[in-house]
Short mmCIF file of C-alpha atoms in Angstrom, two decimals:
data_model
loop_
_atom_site.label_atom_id
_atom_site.label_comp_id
_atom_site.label_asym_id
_atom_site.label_seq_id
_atom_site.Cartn_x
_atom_site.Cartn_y
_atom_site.Cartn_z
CA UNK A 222 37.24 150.61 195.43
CA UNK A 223 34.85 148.30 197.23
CA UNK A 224 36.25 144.95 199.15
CA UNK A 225 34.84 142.81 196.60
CA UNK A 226 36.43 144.69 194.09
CA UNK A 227 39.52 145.21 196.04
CA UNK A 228 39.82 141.16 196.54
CA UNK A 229 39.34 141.25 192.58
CA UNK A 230 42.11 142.87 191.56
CA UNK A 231 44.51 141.11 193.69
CA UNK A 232 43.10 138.00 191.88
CA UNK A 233 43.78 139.56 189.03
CA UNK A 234 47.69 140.76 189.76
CA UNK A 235 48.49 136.97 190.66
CA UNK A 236 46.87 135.35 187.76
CA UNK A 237 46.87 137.37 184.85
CA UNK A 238 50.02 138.81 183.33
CA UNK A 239 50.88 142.17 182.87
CA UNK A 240 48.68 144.11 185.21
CA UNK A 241 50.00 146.66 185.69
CA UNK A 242 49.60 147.62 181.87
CA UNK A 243 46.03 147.07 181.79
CA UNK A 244 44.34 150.06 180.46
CA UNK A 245 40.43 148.99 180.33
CA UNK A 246 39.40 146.07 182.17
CA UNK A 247 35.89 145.12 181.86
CA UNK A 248 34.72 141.90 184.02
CA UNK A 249 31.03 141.60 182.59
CA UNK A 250 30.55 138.07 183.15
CA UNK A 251 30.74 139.29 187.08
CA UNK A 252 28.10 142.45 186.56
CA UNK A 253 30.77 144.84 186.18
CA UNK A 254 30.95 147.18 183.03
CA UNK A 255 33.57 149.20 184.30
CA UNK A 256 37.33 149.18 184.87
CA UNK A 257 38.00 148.46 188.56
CA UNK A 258 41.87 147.96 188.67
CA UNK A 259 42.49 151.42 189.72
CA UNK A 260 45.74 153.28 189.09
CA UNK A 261 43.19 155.88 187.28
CA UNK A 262 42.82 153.88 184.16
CA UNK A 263 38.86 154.48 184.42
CA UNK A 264 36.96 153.50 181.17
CA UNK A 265 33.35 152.98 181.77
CA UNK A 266 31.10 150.79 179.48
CA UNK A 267 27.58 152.23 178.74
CA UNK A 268 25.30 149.44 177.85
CA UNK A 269 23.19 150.73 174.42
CA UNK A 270 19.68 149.28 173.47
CA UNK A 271 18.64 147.46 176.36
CA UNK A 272 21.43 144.74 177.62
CA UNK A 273 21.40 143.71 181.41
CA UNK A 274 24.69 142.34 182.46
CA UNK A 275 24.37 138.23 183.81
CA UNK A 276 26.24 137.05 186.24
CA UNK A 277 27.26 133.73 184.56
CA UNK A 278 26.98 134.81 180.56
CA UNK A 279 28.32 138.07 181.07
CA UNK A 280 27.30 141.09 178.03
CA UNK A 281 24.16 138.89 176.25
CA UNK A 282 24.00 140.55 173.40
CA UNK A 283 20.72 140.21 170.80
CA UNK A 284 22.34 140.69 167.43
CA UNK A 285 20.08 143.21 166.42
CA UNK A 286 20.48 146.47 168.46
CA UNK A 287 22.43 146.03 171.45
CA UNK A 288 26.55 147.00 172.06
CA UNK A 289 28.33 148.26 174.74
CA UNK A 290 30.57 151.71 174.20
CA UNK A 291 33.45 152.74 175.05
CA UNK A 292 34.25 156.34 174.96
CA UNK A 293 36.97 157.27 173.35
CA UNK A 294 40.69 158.07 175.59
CA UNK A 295 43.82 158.79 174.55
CA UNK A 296 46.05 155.66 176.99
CA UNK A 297 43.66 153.30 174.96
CA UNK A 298 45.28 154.46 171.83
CA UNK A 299 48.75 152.76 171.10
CA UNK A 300 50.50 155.12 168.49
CA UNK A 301 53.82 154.02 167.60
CA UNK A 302 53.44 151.28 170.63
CA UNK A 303 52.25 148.27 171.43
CA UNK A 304 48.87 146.88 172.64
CA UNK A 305 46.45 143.48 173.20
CA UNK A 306 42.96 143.51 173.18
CA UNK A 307 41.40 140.61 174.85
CA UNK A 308 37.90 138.74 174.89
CA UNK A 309 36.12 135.81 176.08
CA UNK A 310 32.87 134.82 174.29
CA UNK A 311 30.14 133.11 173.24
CA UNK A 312 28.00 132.74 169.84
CA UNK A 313 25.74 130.17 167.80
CA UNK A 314 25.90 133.02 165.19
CA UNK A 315 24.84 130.74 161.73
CA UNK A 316 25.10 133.71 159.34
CA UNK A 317 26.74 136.67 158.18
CA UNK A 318 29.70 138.85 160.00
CA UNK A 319 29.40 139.84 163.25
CA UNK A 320 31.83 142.31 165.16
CA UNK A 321 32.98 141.77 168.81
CA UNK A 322 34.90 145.13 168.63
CA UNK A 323 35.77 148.14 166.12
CA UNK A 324 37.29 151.71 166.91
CA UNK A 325 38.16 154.25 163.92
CA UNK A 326 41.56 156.05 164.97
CA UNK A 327 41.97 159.79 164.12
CA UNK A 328 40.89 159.44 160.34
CA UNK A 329 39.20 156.96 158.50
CA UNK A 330 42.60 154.98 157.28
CA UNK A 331 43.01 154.31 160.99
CA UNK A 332 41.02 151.36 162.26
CA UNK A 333 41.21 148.16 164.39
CA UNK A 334 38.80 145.58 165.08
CA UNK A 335 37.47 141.83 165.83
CA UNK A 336 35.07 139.79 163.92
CA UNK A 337 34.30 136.66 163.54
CA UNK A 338 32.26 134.60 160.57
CA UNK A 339 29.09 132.76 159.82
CA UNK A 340 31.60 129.59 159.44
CA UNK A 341 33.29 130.35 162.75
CA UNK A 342 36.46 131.74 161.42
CA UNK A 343 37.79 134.90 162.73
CA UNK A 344 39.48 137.95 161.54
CA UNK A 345 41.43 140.87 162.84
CA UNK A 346 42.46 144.10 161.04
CA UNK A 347 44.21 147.07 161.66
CA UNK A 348 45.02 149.72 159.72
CA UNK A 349 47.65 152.47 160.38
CA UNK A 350 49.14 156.08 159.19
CA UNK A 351 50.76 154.66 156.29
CA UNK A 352 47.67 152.76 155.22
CA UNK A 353 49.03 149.61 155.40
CA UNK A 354 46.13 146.78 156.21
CA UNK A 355 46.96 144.20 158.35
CA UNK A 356 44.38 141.45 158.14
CA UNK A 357 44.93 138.53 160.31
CA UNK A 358 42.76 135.37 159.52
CA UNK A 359 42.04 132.17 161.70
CA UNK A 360 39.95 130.35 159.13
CA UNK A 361 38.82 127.20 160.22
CA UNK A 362 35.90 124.11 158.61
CA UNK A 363 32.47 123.91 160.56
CA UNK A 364 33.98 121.42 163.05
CA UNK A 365 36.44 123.65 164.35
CA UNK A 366 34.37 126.81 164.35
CA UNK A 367 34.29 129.50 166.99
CA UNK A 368 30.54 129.88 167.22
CA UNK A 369 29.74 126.48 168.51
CA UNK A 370 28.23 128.22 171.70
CA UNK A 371 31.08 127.37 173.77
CA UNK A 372 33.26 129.73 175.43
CA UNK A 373 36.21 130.85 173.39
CA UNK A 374 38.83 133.67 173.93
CA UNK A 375 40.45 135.48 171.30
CA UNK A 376 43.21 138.54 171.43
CA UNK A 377 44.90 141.34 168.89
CA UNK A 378 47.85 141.79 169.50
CA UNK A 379 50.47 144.95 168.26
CA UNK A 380 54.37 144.67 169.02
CA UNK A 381 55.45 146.95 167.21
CA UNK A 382 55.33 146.22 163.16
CA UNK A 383 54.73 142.54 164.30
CA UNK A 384 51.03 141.69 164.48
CA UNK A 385 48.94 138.51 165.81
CA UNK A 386 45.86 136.73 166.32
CA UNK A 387 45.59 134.42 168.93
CA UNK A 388 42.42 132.16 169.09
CA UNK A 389 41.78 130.21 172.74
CA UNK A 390 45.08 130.94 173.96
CA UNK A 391 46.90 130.02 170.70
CA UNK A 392 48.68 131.90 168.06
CA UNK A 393 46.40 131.64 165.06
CA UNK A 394 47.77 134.46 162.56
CA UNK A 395 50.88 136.44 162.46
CA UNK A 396 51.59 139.18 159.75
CA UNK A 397 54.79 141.80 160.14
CA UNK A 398 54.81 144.94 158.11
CA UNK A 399 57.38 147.87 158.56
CA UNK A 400 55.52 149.75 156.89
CA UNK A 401 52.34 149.84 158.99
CA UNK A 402 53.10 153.70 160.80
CA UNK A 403 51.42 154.10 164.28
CA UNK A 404 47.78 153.13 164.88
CA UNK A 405 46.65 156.29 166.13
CA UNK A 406 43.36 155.80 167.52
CA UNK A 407 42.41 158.99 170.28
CA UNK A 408 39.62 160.22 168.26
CA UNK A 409 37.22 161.70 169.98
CA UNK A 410 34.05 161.39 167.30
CA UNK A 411 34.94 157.80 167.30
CA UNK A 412 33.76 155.40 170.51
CA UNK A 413 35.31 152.17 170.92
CA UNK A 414 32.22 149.53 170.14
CA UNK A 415 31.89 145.99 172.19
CA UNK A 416 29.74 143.90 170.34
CA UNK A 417 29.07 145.97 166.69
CA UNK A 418 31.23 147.73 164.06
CA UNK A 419 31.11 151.63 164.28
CA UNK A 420 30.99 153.13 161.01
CA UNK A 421 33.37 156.13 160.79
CA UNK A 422 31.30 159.22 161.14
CA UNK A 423 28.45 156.87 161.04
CA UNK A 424 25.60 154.23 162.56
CA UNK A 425 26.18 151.09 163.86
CA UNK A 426 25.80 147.30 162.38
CA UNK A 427 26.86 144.06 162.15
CA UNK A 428 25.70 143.28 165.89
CA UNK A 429 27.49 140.07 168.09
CA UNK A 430 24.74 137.80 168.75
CA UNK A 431 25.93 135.85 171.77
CA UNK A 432 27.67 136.88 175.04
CA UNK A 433 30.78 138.75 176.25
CA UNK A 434 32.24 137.86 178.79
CA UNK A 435 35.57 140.02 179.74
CA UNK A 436 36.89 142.32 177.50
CA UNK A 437 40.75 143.41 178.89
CA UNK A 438 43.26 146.00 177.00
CA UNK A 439 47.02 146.27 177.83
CA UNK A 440 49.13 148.86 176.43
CA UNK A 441 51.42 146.19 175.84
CA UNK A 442 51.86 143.23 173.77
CA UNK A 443 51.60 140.15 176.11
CA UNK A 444 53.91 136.98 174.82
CA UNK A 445 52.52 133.95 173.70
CA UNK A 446 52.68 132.07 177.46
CA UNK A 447 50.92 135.36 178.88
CA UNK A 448 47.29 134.88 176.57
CA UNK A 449 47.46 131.63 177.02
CA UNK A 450 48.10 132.17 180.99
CA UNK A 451 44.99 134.80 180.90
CA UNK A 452 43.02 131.99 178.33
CA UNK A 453 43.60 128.97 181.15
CA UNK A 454 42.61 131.10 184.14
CA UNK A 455 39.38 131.67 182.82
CA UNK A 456 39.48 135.59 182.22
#
């Protein structure tokens, strides 16, 4: 690990919670597509169709062709456990749905993803053994949209058969389910994709047309004061 990189992660210890349960950490806002916390956690992002990393926007992504991928690894999948996925972004997106993440577990009936709306509004879903569909909505008018081109954070989080949405550091959606089964997600056909939706067994689409900033996964389900801790410090 270099100094820089070194100085970063203690930066990272003090202000974001949970650290030590971060499983992918991707800073791309600084020009770094891969996970530098250490501990072994190594997840590198390959950039697909042409995207140069920015220093101040982070991941600009076209809408058309480009995504970052994730290959697939079995600590990023959470099972019968519990997990947060975590992103800071950017969008004037006017029409259609647009994914900022998607990764299709060991069959197709396992899924989880990000999206948000040509209205702003976001969704989450995940989908477990039991094929139970947990859809969690943050539906909001024009004036209150998430693709206003500001920044905006939003997280998934799993704790167990308790599921939420939290939009800019605030819970938006929570569904429970006991029925849900584990999210099983190691499979290894099936890359994680940053900024598209992944088809199971199949091509790409519905590209992010804006930036990406951080992208951050814990294999554990951070409380309410914790996103809102990581929202506030700017990750």
């Amino acid at each position: 690990m270099n100094l820089w990189q070194s100085i970063l992660a203690d930066r990272m210890a003090h202000d974001v919670p949970q650290s030590a349960a971060l499983k992918a950490w991707h800073l791309f806002r600084l020009g770094h597509a891969n996970d530098i916390a250490g501990g072994g956690n190594l997840h590198p992002a390959t950039l697909v169709g042409g995207p140069v990393l920015d220093g101040a926007l982070g991941l600009p992504l076209d809408g058309a062709t480009q995504y970052a991928r994730l290959g697939n690894a079995a600590d990023l999948s959470p099972g019968a456990g519990d997990m947060t996925v975590y992103l800071r972004f950017s969008t004037v997106a006017a029409a259609g749905t647009t994914y900022l993440w998607s990764k299709y577990g060991t069959t197709g009936t396992h899924i989880v993803s990000l999206r948000i709306g040509a209205t702003g509004g976001m969704t989450g879903a995940l989908r477990g053994s039991a094929n139970r569909l947990v859809t969690l909505l943050y539906l909001t008018p024009p004036t209150g949209a998430r693709n206003n081109g500001a920044g905006h954070t939003a997280a998934v989080v799993k704790s167990g058969t308790d599921f939420k949405l939290y939009v800019d550091g605030a819970l938006a959606h929570a569904v429970s389910d006991a029925l849900f089964g584990s999210l099983l997600l190691d499979n290894a056909a099936e890359p994680w994709a940053v900024g598209a939706f992944k088809a199971f067994g199949g091509a790409y689409s519905f590209w992010f047309p804006g930036n990406i900033a951080t992208r951050l996964q814990w294999n554990v389900a951070l409380a309410p004061a914790e996103i809102a801790t990581a929202h506030a410090g700017g990750y």
